[in-house]
Coordinates of C-alpha atoms (C1' of nucleotides) in Angstrom, one line a residue:
Chain A
M1 CA -60.7 -48.3 -139.3
K2 CA -63.6 -47.3 -136.7
P3 CA -63.4 -43.5 -136.5
V4 CA -61.8 -40.7 -134.6
L5 CA -65.0 -40.6 -132.8
K6 CA -64.7 -43.8 -130.4
V7 CA -61.9 -41.8 -128.0
M8 CA -65.0 -39.9 -127.4
T9 CA -67.2 -42.6 -126.4
K10 CA -68.3 -43.4 -122.5
E11 CA -64.3 -45.3 -122.3
H12 CA -62.8 -41.6 -122.9
T13 CA -61.0 -41.5 -119.2
D14 CA -59.2 -44.3 -119.5
S15 CA -57.9 -43.7 -123.5
C16 CA -57.4 -39.8 -122.3
A17 CA -55.1 -42.6 -119.4
R18 CA -53.1 -44.6 -122.4
Q19 CA -51.7 -41.0 -123.6
Q20 CA -50.6 -39.6 -120.1
F21 CA -49.1 -41.9 -118.5
A22 CA -45.4 -40.6 -118.5
D23 CA -45.0 -41.9 -114.7
C24 CA -47.0 -42.4 -111.6
R25 CA -47.2 -38.5 -111.1
N26 CA -49.7 -37.8 -113.1
C27 CA -51.5 -41.0 -113.7
R28 CA -55.3 -41.0 -113.1
L29 CA -55.6 -44.2 -111.7
G30 CA -52.8 -43.0 -108.4
A31 CA -55.1 -43.3 -105.9
L32 CA -56.3 -46.0 -107.0
C33 CA -53.9 -48.0 -107.9
L34 CA -51.3 -47.9 -104.8
P35 CA -53.3 -45.0 -103.8
I36 CA -50.3 -44.5 -100.3
A37 CA -49.7 -41.3 -98.6
L38 CA -46.4 -41.3 -100.2
A39 CA -44.5 -38.0 -99.9
T40 CA -44.0 -36.6 -103.4
A41 CA -40.4 -37.3 -103.6
D42 CA -41.8 -41.0 -102.8
V43 CA -43.9 -41.6 -105.4
E44 CA -41.2 -40.6 -107.9
R45 CA -38.8 -43.2 -106.0
L46 CA -41.4 -45.8 -106.7
D47 CA -42.3 -44.4 -110.4
N48 CA -38.0 -45.4 -111.4
I49 CA -38.7 -49.0 -110.3
V50 CA -41.6 -48.9 -112.7
E51 CA -41.6 -50.0 -116.1
R52 CA -44.2 -49.7 -118.3
K53 CA -45.1 -52.0 -121.2
R54 CA -46.5 -51.9 -124.9
P55 CA -50.1 -52.6 -125.2
L56 CA -51.7 -56.2 -125.2
Q57 CA -54.2 -57.5 -127.8
R58 CA -57.1 -59.2 -126.9
G59 CA -56.3 -63.2 -125.8
D60 CA -52.7 -62.3 -125.2
H61 CA -50.9 -64.0 -121.8
L62 CA -49.5 -61.4 -119.5
Y63 CA -48.3 -63.9 -117.4
R64 CA -48.6 -67.8 -117.1
E65 CA -48.6 -70.1 -114.4
D66 CA -45.4 -71.3 -113.4
D67 CA -44.2 -68.7 -115.0
T68 CA -40.3 -66.8 -112.5
F69 CA -43.1 -64.5 -110.4
R70 CA -40.5 -60.8 -111.0
S71 CA -43.5 -58.5 -110.5
V72 CA -46.6 -58.3 -110.0
Y73 CA -49.2 -56.1 -112.9
A74 CA -51.4 -52.7 -112.3
V75 CA -54.1 -52.4 -115.3
R76 CA -53.7 -48.9 -116.4
S77 CA -56.8 -49.5 -119.1
G78 CA -58.4 -52.7 -120.7
A79 CA -60.2 -56.0 -118.2
I80 CA -57.2 -59.1 -117.3
K81 CA -59.0 -63.1 -115.8
T82 CA -56.6 -64.5 -114.1
Y83 CA -56.9 -68.4 -114.7
H84 CA -56.2 -71.7 -113.4
I85 CA -55.8 -74.9 -114.9
T86 CA -57.4 -77.5 -113.2
D87 CA -55.5 -81.3 -112.7
D88 CA -58.1 -82.7 -114.8
G89 CA -57.3 -80.0 -117.8
Q90 CA -60.2 -77.2 -117.5
E91 CA -60.4 -73.7 -116.8
Q92 CA -61.2 -72.0 -114.1
V93 CA -61.6 -67.9 -113.8
T94 CA -60.7 -67.0 -110.3
G95 CA -60.4 -63.3 -111.6
F96 CA -61.5 -59.7 -113.3
F97 CA -59.3 -57.2 -112.9
F98 CA -60.1 -53.4 -114.3
P99 CA -57.8 -50.6 -114.1
G100 CA -56.2 -49.2 -111.1
E101 CA -56.1 -52.9 -109.4
I102 CA -52.7 -54.8 -109.2
V103 CA -52.8 -58.4 -110.8
G104 CA -49.9 -61.0 -110.2
M105 CA -50.3 -61.1 -106.1
D106 CA -50.9 -64.8 -106.3
G107 CA -47.4 -65.5 -107.5
I108 CA -45.2 -63.7 -104.5
G109 CA -46.3 -67.6 -102.8
C110 CA -43.3 -70.2 -104.2
G111 CA -41.8 -67.8 -106.7
R112 CA -44.0 -68.7 -110.1
F113 CA -47.5 -67.1 -110.8
G114 CA -50.3 -69.7 -109.3
G115 CA -52.0 -69.2 -112.2
S116 CA -52.7 -67.6 -115.2
A117 CA -53.2 -63.6 -116.9
K118 CA -55.1 -63.4 -120.1
A119 CA -55.6 -59.7 -121.6
L120 CA -59.6 -59.5 -122.2
E121 CA -59.2 -56.0 -124.7
T122 CA -56.5 -54.4 -125.6
T123 CA -54.8 -53.4 -122.1
S124 CA -52.2 -51.5 -120.9
I125 CA -50.0 -52.5 -118.3
C126 CA -47.6 -51.3 -115.7
E127 CA -45.0 -53.7 -114.1
I128 CA -43.6 -53.6 -110.8
P129 CA -40.7 -55.3 -110.1
F130 CA -40.8 -57.2 -107.0
E131 CA -37.1 -57.2 -106.4
S132 CA -37.0 -53.8 -106.5
L133 CA -40.7 -53.0 -104.5
G134 CA -38.9 -55.3 -101.5
E135 CA -36.1 -53.3 -101.3
L136 CA -38.2 -49.6 -102.2
S137 CA -40.3 -51.2 -98.6
M138 CA -37.8 -52.0 -96.9
Q139 CA -37.0 -48.2 -96.9
L140 CA -40.6 -46.8 -96.9
P141 CA -42.8 -48.6 -94.5
S142 CA -45.9 -47.3 -95.6
L143 CA -45.3 -48.8 -98.9
Q144 CA -44.9 -52.4 -97.4
K145 CA -47.8 -51.7 -95.5
H146 CA -49.5 -50.0 -98.6
F147 CA -48.6 -53.6 -100.3
F148 CA -49.4 -56.0 -97.6
Q149 CA -53.0 -54.4 -97.7
L150 CA -53.5 -54.8 -101.3
M151 CA -52.5 -58.6 -100.9
S152 CA -54.9 -59.3 -97.8
Q153 CA -57.7 -57.2 -99.7
E154 CA -56.8 -60.4 -102.2
I155 CA -57.5 -63.2 -99.9
T156 CA -61.2 -60.5 -98.6
E157 CA -62.3 -60.6 -101.9
D158 CA -61.5 -64.4 -103.2
Q159 CA -63.5 -64.8 -99.2
K160 CA -66.4 -62.7 -100.8
L161 CA -65.9 -64.9 -103.6
I162 CA -66.7 -68.3 -101.9
T163 CA -68.7 -67.4 -99.9
L164 CA -71.1 -66.3 -103.3
L165 CA -70.1 -69.3 -104.8
S166 CA -71.2 -71.5 -101.9
K167 CA -74.5 -70.3 -100.8
S168 CA -75.9 -68.5 -103.5
S169 CA -78.3 -69.5 -106.5
A170 CA -77.5 -68.4 -109.3
E171 CA -79.4 -65.5 -109.8
Q172 CA -77.5 -63.7 -107.1
R173 CA -74.3 -65.3 -108.6
I174 CA -75.1 -62.8 -111.1
A175 CA -76.3 -59.9 -109.9
S176 CA -73.6 -59.9 -107.3
L177 CA -71.1 -59.6 -110.1
L178 CA -73.0 -57.3 -112.2
L179 CA -72.8 -54.6 -108.5
S180 CA -69.6 -55.5 -107.9
I181 CA -68.3 -54.0 -111.6
S182 CA -70.7 -51.2 -111.8
A183 CA -68.8 -50.0 -107.8
R184 CA -65.6 -50.7 -109.0
N185 CA -66.8 -48.2 -112.7
A186 CA -68.4 -45.8 -110.0
R187 CA -64.3 -46.4 -108.5
R188 CA -63.0 -44.7 -111.7
N189 CA -65.8 -42.0 -111.8
L190 CA -67.3 -43.7 -114.7
S191 CA -71.3 -44.8 -115.5
D192 CA -72.5 -47.6 -112.7
T193 CA -75.0 -48.1 -114.5
R194 CA -74.6 -48.3 -118.3
F195 CA -71.0 -51.0 -119.5
R196 CA -69.8 -53.2 -121.5
L197 CA -68.7 -56.5 -119.8
P198 CA -65.5 -56.9 -120.9
M199 CA -65.9 -60.7 -120.9
S200 CA -67.6 -63.3 -122.4
R201 CA -70.5 -64.8 -121.0
T202 CA -68.8 -68.7 -121.1
D203 CA -66.1 -66.6 -118.8
I204 CA -68.8 -65.1 -116.4
A205 CA -70.1 -68.5 -116.0
N206 CA -66.7 -70.2 -115.1
Y207 CA -66.3 -67.6 -113.0
L208 CA -69.5 -67.7 -111.4
G209 CA -69.3 -71.7 -111.3
L210 CA -73.0 -71.8 -113.6
T211 CA -72.9 -72.4 -117.3
I212 CA -73.2 -70.3 -120.3
E213 CA -77.2 -71.5 -120.3
T214 CA -78.0 -70.5 -116.6
V215 CA -76.4 -67.1 -117.3
S216 CA -77.7 -66.4 -120.9
R217 CA -81.5 -67.2 -119.2
L218 CA -80.9 -65.2 -116.4
F219 CA -79.4 -62.2 -118.3
T220 CA -83.0 -62.3 -120.3
R221 CA -85.1 -62.4 -117.2
F222 CA -83.1 -60.3 -116.5
A223 CA -84.6 -58.2 -118.7
R224 CA -87.4 -59.4 -119.0
N225 CA -88.1 -58.4 -115.0
G226 CA -86.5 -54.5 -116.1
L227 CA -83.8 -55.4 -113.9
V228 CA -81.9 -54.1 -116.6
T229 CA -81.0 -54.1 -120.4
S230 CA -78.2 -55.8 -122.4
D231 CA -77.4 -55.6 -126.0
N232 CA -74.7 -59.1 -125.3
K233 CA -71.9 -57.5 -123.5
E234 CA -73.6 -54.2 -123.6
I235 CA -76.1 -53.7 -120.6
I236 CA -77.6 -51.1 -118.6
L237 CA -78.7 -51.6 -115.2
E238 CA -82.6 -50.2 -114.6
D239 CA -82.3 -50.5 -111.0
L240 CA -79.6 -50.9 -109.3
N241 CA -81.9 -50.8 -105.4
R242 CA -83.6 -54.0 -107.4
L243 CA -80.3 -56.1 -107.9
R244 CA -79.1 -55.0 -104.8
Q245 CA -82.5 -57.2 -103.5
V246 CA -81.7 -59.8 -105.9
A247 CA -78.0 -60.1 -104.9
S248 CA -79.0 -60.5 -101.3
V249 CA -82.3 -62.2 -100.5
N250 CA -81.0 -65.5 -99.4
R251 CA -82.3 -69.2 -99.4
N252 CA -82.6 -70.4 -96.6
R253 CA -79.0 -72.5 -96.3
V254 CA -78.1 -74.0 -93.1
Chain B
M1 CA -58.9 -85.4 -64.5
K2 CA -58.6 -87.1 -67.5
P3 CA -55.5 -89.8 -67.0
V4 CA -52.5 -89.0 -67.6
L5 CA -52.4 -91.2 -70.3
K6 CA -54.5 -89.0 -72.7
V7 CA -51.0 -87.2 -73.1
M8 CA -49.5 -90.3 -74.6
T9 CA -52.6 -91.3 -77.8
K10 CA -51.9 -90.1 -81.1
E11 CA -52.6 -86.4 -80.1
H12 CA -48.6 -86.4 -78.0
T13 CA -46.4 -84.1 -80.5
D14 CA -49.2 -81.1 -79.8
S15 CA -49.1 -81.7 -76.7
C16 CA -45.4 -81.5 -75.8
A17 CA -45.7 -78.9 -77.9
R18 CA -47.8 -77.6 -75.6
Q19 CA -45.5 -77.6 -72.7
Q20 CA -42.6 -77.7 -74.8
F21 CA -42.9 -74.4 -75.7
A22 CA -40.4 -72.2 -74.5
D23 CA -39.8 -69.6 -77.4
C24 CA -39.8 -69.6 -80.1
R25 CA -35.9 -71.2 -80.9
N26 CA -37.3 -74.9 -79.9
C27 CA -41.2 -74.8 -80.9
R28 CA -41.8 -77.9 -82.6
L29 CA -43.8 -76.2 -85.2
G30 CA -41.1 -74.0 -85.9
A31 CA -40.4 -75.1 -90.0
L32 CA -44.0 -74.4 -90.1
C33 CA -45.1 -72.0 -88.5
L34 CA -42.5 -69.6 -90.0
P35 CA -39.7 -72.0 -91.1
I36 CA -37.4 -69.1 -93.0
A37 CA -33.9 -68.5 -93.2
L38 CA -33.0 -67.3 -90.4
A39 CA -30.5 -67.6 -89.0
T40 CA -30.3 -67.6 -84.8
A41 CA -29.8 -64.5 -83.5
D42 CA -33.1 -63.3 -85.9
V43 CA -34.8 -66.5 -85.1
E44 CA -34.3 -64.2 -81.0
R45 CA -35.4 -61.5 -81.8
L46 CA -38.7 -63.2 -83.3
D47 CA -39.4 -64.6 -80.4
N48 CA -38.8 -61.2 -78.6
I49 CA -42.6 -60.2 -80.0
V50 CA -44.4 -63.3 -80.0
E51 CA -47.1 -63.7 -77.1
R52 CA -48.0 -66.1 -75.7
K53 CA -51.5 -67.0 -74.6
R54 CA -53.1 -69.0 -72.0
P55 CA -55.3 -71.5 -73.6
L56 CA -58.8 -71.3 -75.5
Q57 CA -61.7 -73.3 -74.6
R58 CA -63.5 -75.1 -77.2
G59 CA -66.4 -71.5 -78.7
D60 CA -64.2 -69.5 -77.7
H61 CA -62.8 -66.7 -79.9
L62 CA -59.2 -65.8 -81.0
Y63 CA -61.1 -62.2 -82.2
R64 CA -64.4 -61.0 -84.2
E65 CA -65.4 -59.6 -87.6
D66 CA -64.4 -55.7 -87.6
D67 CA -62.3 -56.6 -84.2
T68 CA -59.4 -53.9 -84.5
F69 CA -56.4 -55.3 -85.9
R70 CA -53.4 -56.2 -84.2
S71 CA -51.6 -59.7 -84.7
V72 CA -51.5 -62.1 -86.0
Y73 CA -51.3 -65.9 -84.7
A74 CA -50.4 -69.4 -85.2
V75 CA -51.8 -72.4 -83.8
R76 CA -49.8 -74.5 -81.9
S77 CA -52.4 -76.9 -80.9
G78 CA -56.1 -78.0 -81.4
A79 CA -58.1 -76.2 -84.3
I80 CA -60.4 -72.8 -85.4
K81 CA -62.2 -71.9 -88.2
T82 CA -62.8 -68.9 -89.9
Y83 CA -66.2 -67.6 -90.4
H84 CA -68.4 -64.7 -92.0
I85 CA -71.5 -63.9 -91.2
T86 CA -73.5 -62.3 -94.3
D87 CA -75.3 -59.0 -95.3
D88 CA -78.8 -61.8 -94.4
G89 CA -77.4 -63.0 -91.3
Q90 CA -75.7 -66.8 -91.6
E91 CA -72.5 -67.7 -90.9
Q92 CA -70.1 -68.7 -93.6
V93 CA -66.9 -71.0 -92.9
T94 CA -63.9 -69.7 -94.7
G95 CA -61.3 -71.9 -93.8
F96 CA -59.5 -74.3 -91.0
F97 CA -56.2 -73.8 -89.1
F98 CA -54.4 -76.6 -87.9
P99 CA -50.8 -75.9 -85.6
G100 CA -48.3 -74.3 -86.9
E101 CA -50.7 -72.5 -89.6
I102 CA -51.2 -69.0 -89.3
V103 CA -54.7 -67.0 -89.0
G104 CA -55.9 -63.6 -88.8
M105 CA -53.9 -62.3 -92.3
D106 CA -57.6 -60.8 -94.1
G107 CA -57.8 -58.5 -91.0
I108 CA -54.3 -56.7 -92.2
G109 CA -55.8 -54.5 -95.2
C110 CA -57.9 -52.0 -93.5
G111 CA -56.9 -52.6 -90.1
R112 CA -59.7 -54.8 -88.5
F113 CA -60.5 -58.3 -88.9
G114 CA -62.8 -59.1 -92.3
G115 CA -64.3 -62.2 -90.6
S116 CA -64.4 -63.6 -86.8
A117 CA -61.8 -67.0 -85.6
K118 CA -63.2 -69.8 -83.2
A119 CA -62.0 -72.9 -81.3
L120 CA -63.3 -76.0 -82.7
E121 CA -61.3 -76.6 -80.0
T122 CA -58.8 -76.7 -76.9
T123 CA -56.9 -74.6 -78.9
S124 CA -53.3 -73.0 -77.9
I125 CA -52.4 -70.4 -79.4
C126 CA -49.2 -67.7 -80.7
E127 CA -49.3 -63.9 -81.1
I128 CA -47.2 -62.2 -83.5
P129 CA -48.2 -58.5 -83.1
F130 CA -48.3 -57.3 -86.6
E131 CA -46.8 -53.8 -86.1
S132 CA -43.9 -55.1 -84.0
L133 CA -43.8 -57.6 -86.8
G134 CA -43.8 -54.8 -89.8
E135 CA -41.0 -53.5 -87.1
L136 CA -38.8 -56.4 -87.2
S137 CA -39.3 -57.1 -91.2
M138 CA -37.5 -53.8 -92.1
Q139 CA -34.5 -55.5 -90.7
L140 CA -35.1 -58.8 -92.0
P141 CA -35.7 -58.9 -95.1
S142 CA -36.1 -62.4 -94.7
L143 CA -38.9 -62.4 -92.8
Q144 CA -40.6 -59.4 -94.3
K145 CA -40.8 -62.3 -98.1
H146 CA -42.0 -64.9 -95.6
F147 CA -44.7 -63.1 -94.7
F148 CA -45.5 -62.2 -98.0
Q149 CA -45.3 -65.3 -98.6
L150 CA -47.5 -66.2 -96.6
M151 CA -50.0 -64.2 -97.4
S152 CA -49.4 -65.0 -100.7
Q153 CA -50.4 -68.6 -99.8
E154 CA -53.8 -68.0 -98.8
I155 CA -54.7 -66.3 -101.2
T156 CA -53.8 -69.8 -103.3
E157 CA -55.3 -71.3 -100.9
D158 CA -58.6 -69.9 -101.1
Q159 CA -58.4 -70.2 -105.5
K160 CA -58.6 -73.6 -104.9
L161 CA -61.0 -73.5 -102.4
I162 CA -63.0 -71.3 -105.1
T163 CA -62.6 -73.8 -107.8
L164 CA -63.4 -76.4 -106.4
L165 CA -66.8 -75.1 -104.7
S166 CA -67.2 -74.1 -108.1
K167 CA -66.8 -76.7 -110.4
S168 CA -67.3 -79.5 -108.4
S169 CA -69.8 -82.2 -107.0
A170 CA -70.2 -82.6 -103.3
E171 CA -68.5 -86.3 -103.2
Q172 CA -65.8 -84.1 -104.5
R173 CA -65.2 -82.0 -102.0
I174 CA -65.7 -83.6 -99.3
A175 CA -62.8 -86.2 -101.2
S176 CA -60.8 -83.0 -101.3
L177 CA -61.3 -81.8 -97.1
L178 CA -60.7 -85.1 -96.0
L179 CA -57.7 -85.3 -98.4
S180 CA -56.9 -81.9 -97.6
I181 CA -56.9 -82.5 -93.8
S182 CA -54.7 -85.2 -94.7
A183 CA -51.9 -83.7 -96.1
R184 CA -51.8 -81.3 -93.6
N185 CA -51.4 -83.9 -90.7
A186 CA -49.2 -85.4 -92.3
R187 CA -46.9 -82.3 -92.3
R188 CA -47.0 -82.3 -88.9
N189 CA -46.0 -85.9 -88.2
L190 CA -49.2 -87.5 -87.7
S191 CA -51.0 -89.9 -88.9
D192 CA -52.9 -89.1 -93.3
T193 CA -55.2 -92.1 -92.4
R194 CA -56.5 -92.2 -88.7
F195 CA -57.5 -88.9 -87.8
R196 CA -60.4 -87.1 -85.7
L197 CA -63.0 -84.0 -87.4
P198 CA -62.6 -81.8 -85.1
M199 CA -65.3 -80.1 -86.8
S200 CA -69.4 -80.6 -87.1
R201 CA -70.8 -82.0 -89.7
T202 CA -72.6 -77.8 -90.1
D203 CA -69.3 -77.2 -90.5
I204 CA -68.1 -79.6 -93.3
A205 CA -71.2 -78.6 -94.2
N206 CA -71.1 -74.9 -94.5
Y207 CA -67.8 -75.1 -95.7
L208 CA -68.2 -76.6 -98.7
G209 CA -71.5 -75.2 -99.5
L210 CA -73.9 -78.3 -99.2
T211 CA -76.3 -79.1 -96.7
I212 CA -75.5 -81.3 -93.8
E213 CA -78.4 -84.1 -94.9
T214 CA -76.0 -83.6 -96.9
V215 CA -73.0 -84.6 -96.2
S216 CA -73.9 -87.0 -93.9
R217 CA -75.6 -88.8 -96.5
L218 CA -71.7 -88.8 -98.2
F219 CA -69.7 -89.9 -95.5
T220 CA -71.9 -93.1 -95.5
R221 CA -71.8 -93.9 -98.7
F222 CA -67.7 -93.5 -99.0
A223 CA -68.4 -95.6 -95.7
R224 CA -70.9 -98.3 -98.1
N225 CA -68.4 -98.0 -100.5
G226 CA -65.0 -98.9 -97.8
L227 CA -63.4 -95.4 -98.7
V228 CA -63.1 -94.4 -95.0
T229 CA -64.5 -96.0 -91.9
S230 CA -66.3 -93.1 -90.1
D231 CA -67.5 -93.6 -86.4
N232 CA -68.2 -90.1 -85.4
K233 CA -65.6 -87.6 -85.2
E234 CA -63.4 -90.6 -86.2
I235 CA -62.0 -91.5 -89.1
I236 CA -60.2 -93.2 -91.5
L237 CA -59.4 -92.8 -94.5
E238 CA -59.6 -96.6 -96.1
D239 CA -58.1 -96.2 -99.8
L240 CA -56.3 -92.6 -100.0
N241 CA -55.6 -93.1 -103.8
R242 CA -59.1 -94.1 -105.1
L243 CA -60.9 -91.2 -102.7
R244 CA -58.3 -88.8 -104.5
Q245 CA -60.1 -90.4 -107.6
V246 CA -63.3 -89.6 -106.7
A247 CA -61.5 -86.1 -105.6
S248 CA -60.4 -85.5 -109.0
V249 CA -63.3 -86.9 -111.8
N250 CA -64.7 -84.3 -112.8
R251 CA -67.7 -84.0 -114.0
N252 CA -67.1 -82.0 -117.5
R253 CA -68.6 -78.8 -116.6
V254 CA -67.8 -76.3 -119.6
Chain C
dC1 C1' -85.5 -89.4 -66.7
dG2 C1' -86.8 -86.2 -70.2
dC3 C1' -84.3 -82.7 -72.7
dC4 C1' -81.0 -80.7 -76.0
dT5 C1' -77.3 -80.7 -79.7
dG6 C1' -75.9 -83.0 -83.6
dG7 C1' -76.1 -86.4 -87.1
dT8 C1' -78.5 -90.1 -89.3
dT9 C1' -81.9 -91.7 -93.6
dG10 C1' -86.0 -90.8 -96.0
dA11 C1' -88.8 -88.6 -99.8
dG12 C1' -90.5 -85.9 -102.8
dA13 C1' -89.2 -80.8 -104.9
dA14 C1' -86.6 -77.3 -106.9
dT15 C1' -82.4 -76.0 -109.7
dC16 C1' -79.2 -76.4 -112.2
dA17 C1' -76.6 -79.1 -115.7
dT18 C1' -77.3 -81.5 -120.0
dC19 C1' -78.4 -82.0 -124.6
dA20 C1' -79.7 -80.5 -129.2
dA21 C1' -81.6 -76.8 -132.1
dC22 C1' -81.7 -72.2 -133.2
dA23 C1' -79.8 -67.7 -133.8
dT24 C1' -76.6 -63.7 -133.8
dC25 C1' -71.7 -61.7 -134.5
dT26 C1' -67.1 -61.6 -136.1
dG27 C1' -63.5 -61.6 -139.1
dT28 C1' -62.5 -63.5 -143.4
dG29 C1' -61.6 -64.2 -148.1
dG30 C1' -63.6 -63.9 -152.8
Chain D
dC1 C1' -69.7 -55.4 -150.1
dC2 C1' -71.6 -60.2 -150.1
dA3 C1' -71.7 -64.6 -148.9
dC4 C1' -69.7 -68.2 -145.6
dA5 C1' -67.5 -70.7 -141.4
dG6 C1' -66.7 -70.5 -137.1
dA7 C1' -67.3 -69.3 -132.6
dT8 C1' -70.0 -67.0 -129.0
dG9 C1' -75.0 -66.7 -127.0
dT10 C1' -80.0 -68.2 -127.2
dT11 C1' -83.9 -70.8 -125.9
dG12 C1' -86.5 -75.2 -125.2
dA13 C1' -87.2 -80.1 -123.0
dT14 C1' -85.5 -83.7 -120.2
dG15 C1' -82.8 -85.2 -116.0
dA16 C1' -79.7 -85.7 -112.2
dT17 C1' -78.0 -83.2 -108.6
dT18 C1' -78.8 -81.6 -104.1
dC19 C1' -81.7 -79.0 -101.2
dT20 C1' -85.9 -79.4 -98.0
dC21 C1' -88.6 -81.2 -95.0
dA22 C1' -89.6 -84.7 -91.2
dA23 C1' -89.2 -88.4 -89.1
dC24 C1' -86.1 -90.5 -86.3
dC25 C1' -81.9 -91.8 -83.5
dA26 C1' -77.8 -91.7 -80.0
dG27 C1' -75.5 -88.9 -76.6
dG28 C1' -74.4 -85.2 -72.9
dC29 C1' -76.4 -82.5 -69.2
dG30 C1' -79.4 -80.7 -66.1

DNA sequence: CGCCTGGTTGAGAATCATCAACATCTGTGG
DNA sequence: CCACAGATGTTGATGATTCTCAACCAGGCG
């Protein structure tokens, strides 16, 4: 049994969210998750179609590759990783999702999920049935538009990752990932300099197209150079500006 | 002046399309471009909002990064590359688009295009104004759904590229690209074994996260091993099956 | 004709992967 | 509460792939 005190850590915000989450109207993540310029009455209609599920435990699947697509999912608390299995059986991590972010939009296309989604830690989720959403969108132009936006944001995100994988050294990839998580924490009013990485080194390596050894070595190198302090998954970014430099100073390809 | 005979080459299909393209109803690409189960009357409504533009010349921009987003574009003939400029001024090619494919969906999110799109050769385009499309979607559920599908397909495509960049050797990347273009040619009823690559080695290298030297060396290696015959941009895939093997045999990472 | 762009080829260097040993953490059962 | 096993992470030595630099070739155009 963990002491109750645990609730008062930096995860405080999310922990509270977990309880308060009666509906979309007073969801603390509202502005992040579906920050639509919806009239109050419209939020209510959205709220009606959203289903809250019981929390996933670490390692539980939210959905699996080839499952029939019915819903997209908003992360309330915790963290999700998405991944594919390649033809030759290897895992490819394609993304990490934090509270306020939407998972599962790749499934809209073919009616099945193109990859799997798995909880990295205890995670609570709002399920948004897509059929109903489609109908609702039909009536609420702003909701439809917003959904288009979310999807194209995902395209943009993926393209950033493509650039990262295509052009950057191992050092830059890791610096970029840390900065990305930092920025996403800031959005949720959490610290942008001290946080816990919910994913394993293996997941980081896989996501960034590196080996765990390289990731490990770079964490220690960053620590040696005073860029970060890291105690396993707990991490402190000691110098955001210098980290930004590291992330962007490119070896001069092409 | 090119001799009229030119029209009878393997680009025949597309060349014809260029003329016949009075409207969406008898577009030969129809089933590829917006293969919707639309009633005839509905295609007519779609047709009404589509604008045909005059052809782009090689090097012309279809749109540029940060241009206000108003439309998505269907490629009728020719080829388009999309690219970003990174913070430090380098180009990152994010995709190649062939006839029947839709460009510009990354712009939907923030109201501006997230990258630029440029013609690799003489290219004709159908412009699909997005505002009108939004309204039309509102009335035609199947069109809205289809558009969601197109976008999530793009997400899926991007994720394949992510996997490619993250997990594959230079050899596999190039084999995969060739196979991708081959398959897309097949979709258009062109040869899947002999075609002209519309993009430069530089673009290929950039797209695949390699250097031009590596790309060049691998083309010659492939030729030496009887996988392909290549005369500059003209290419013949001599052994599709073996090429598929090369593309998928992974070094065993993670 | 010479210039310029784009492509090919070679030799050496650098980054990152691989293999291997070891350390640390977590959870389970005694 | 401790001991142990398995998973996860760290560190070191070596090697392969791919980059870098450089020379050279081919085709298009003024």
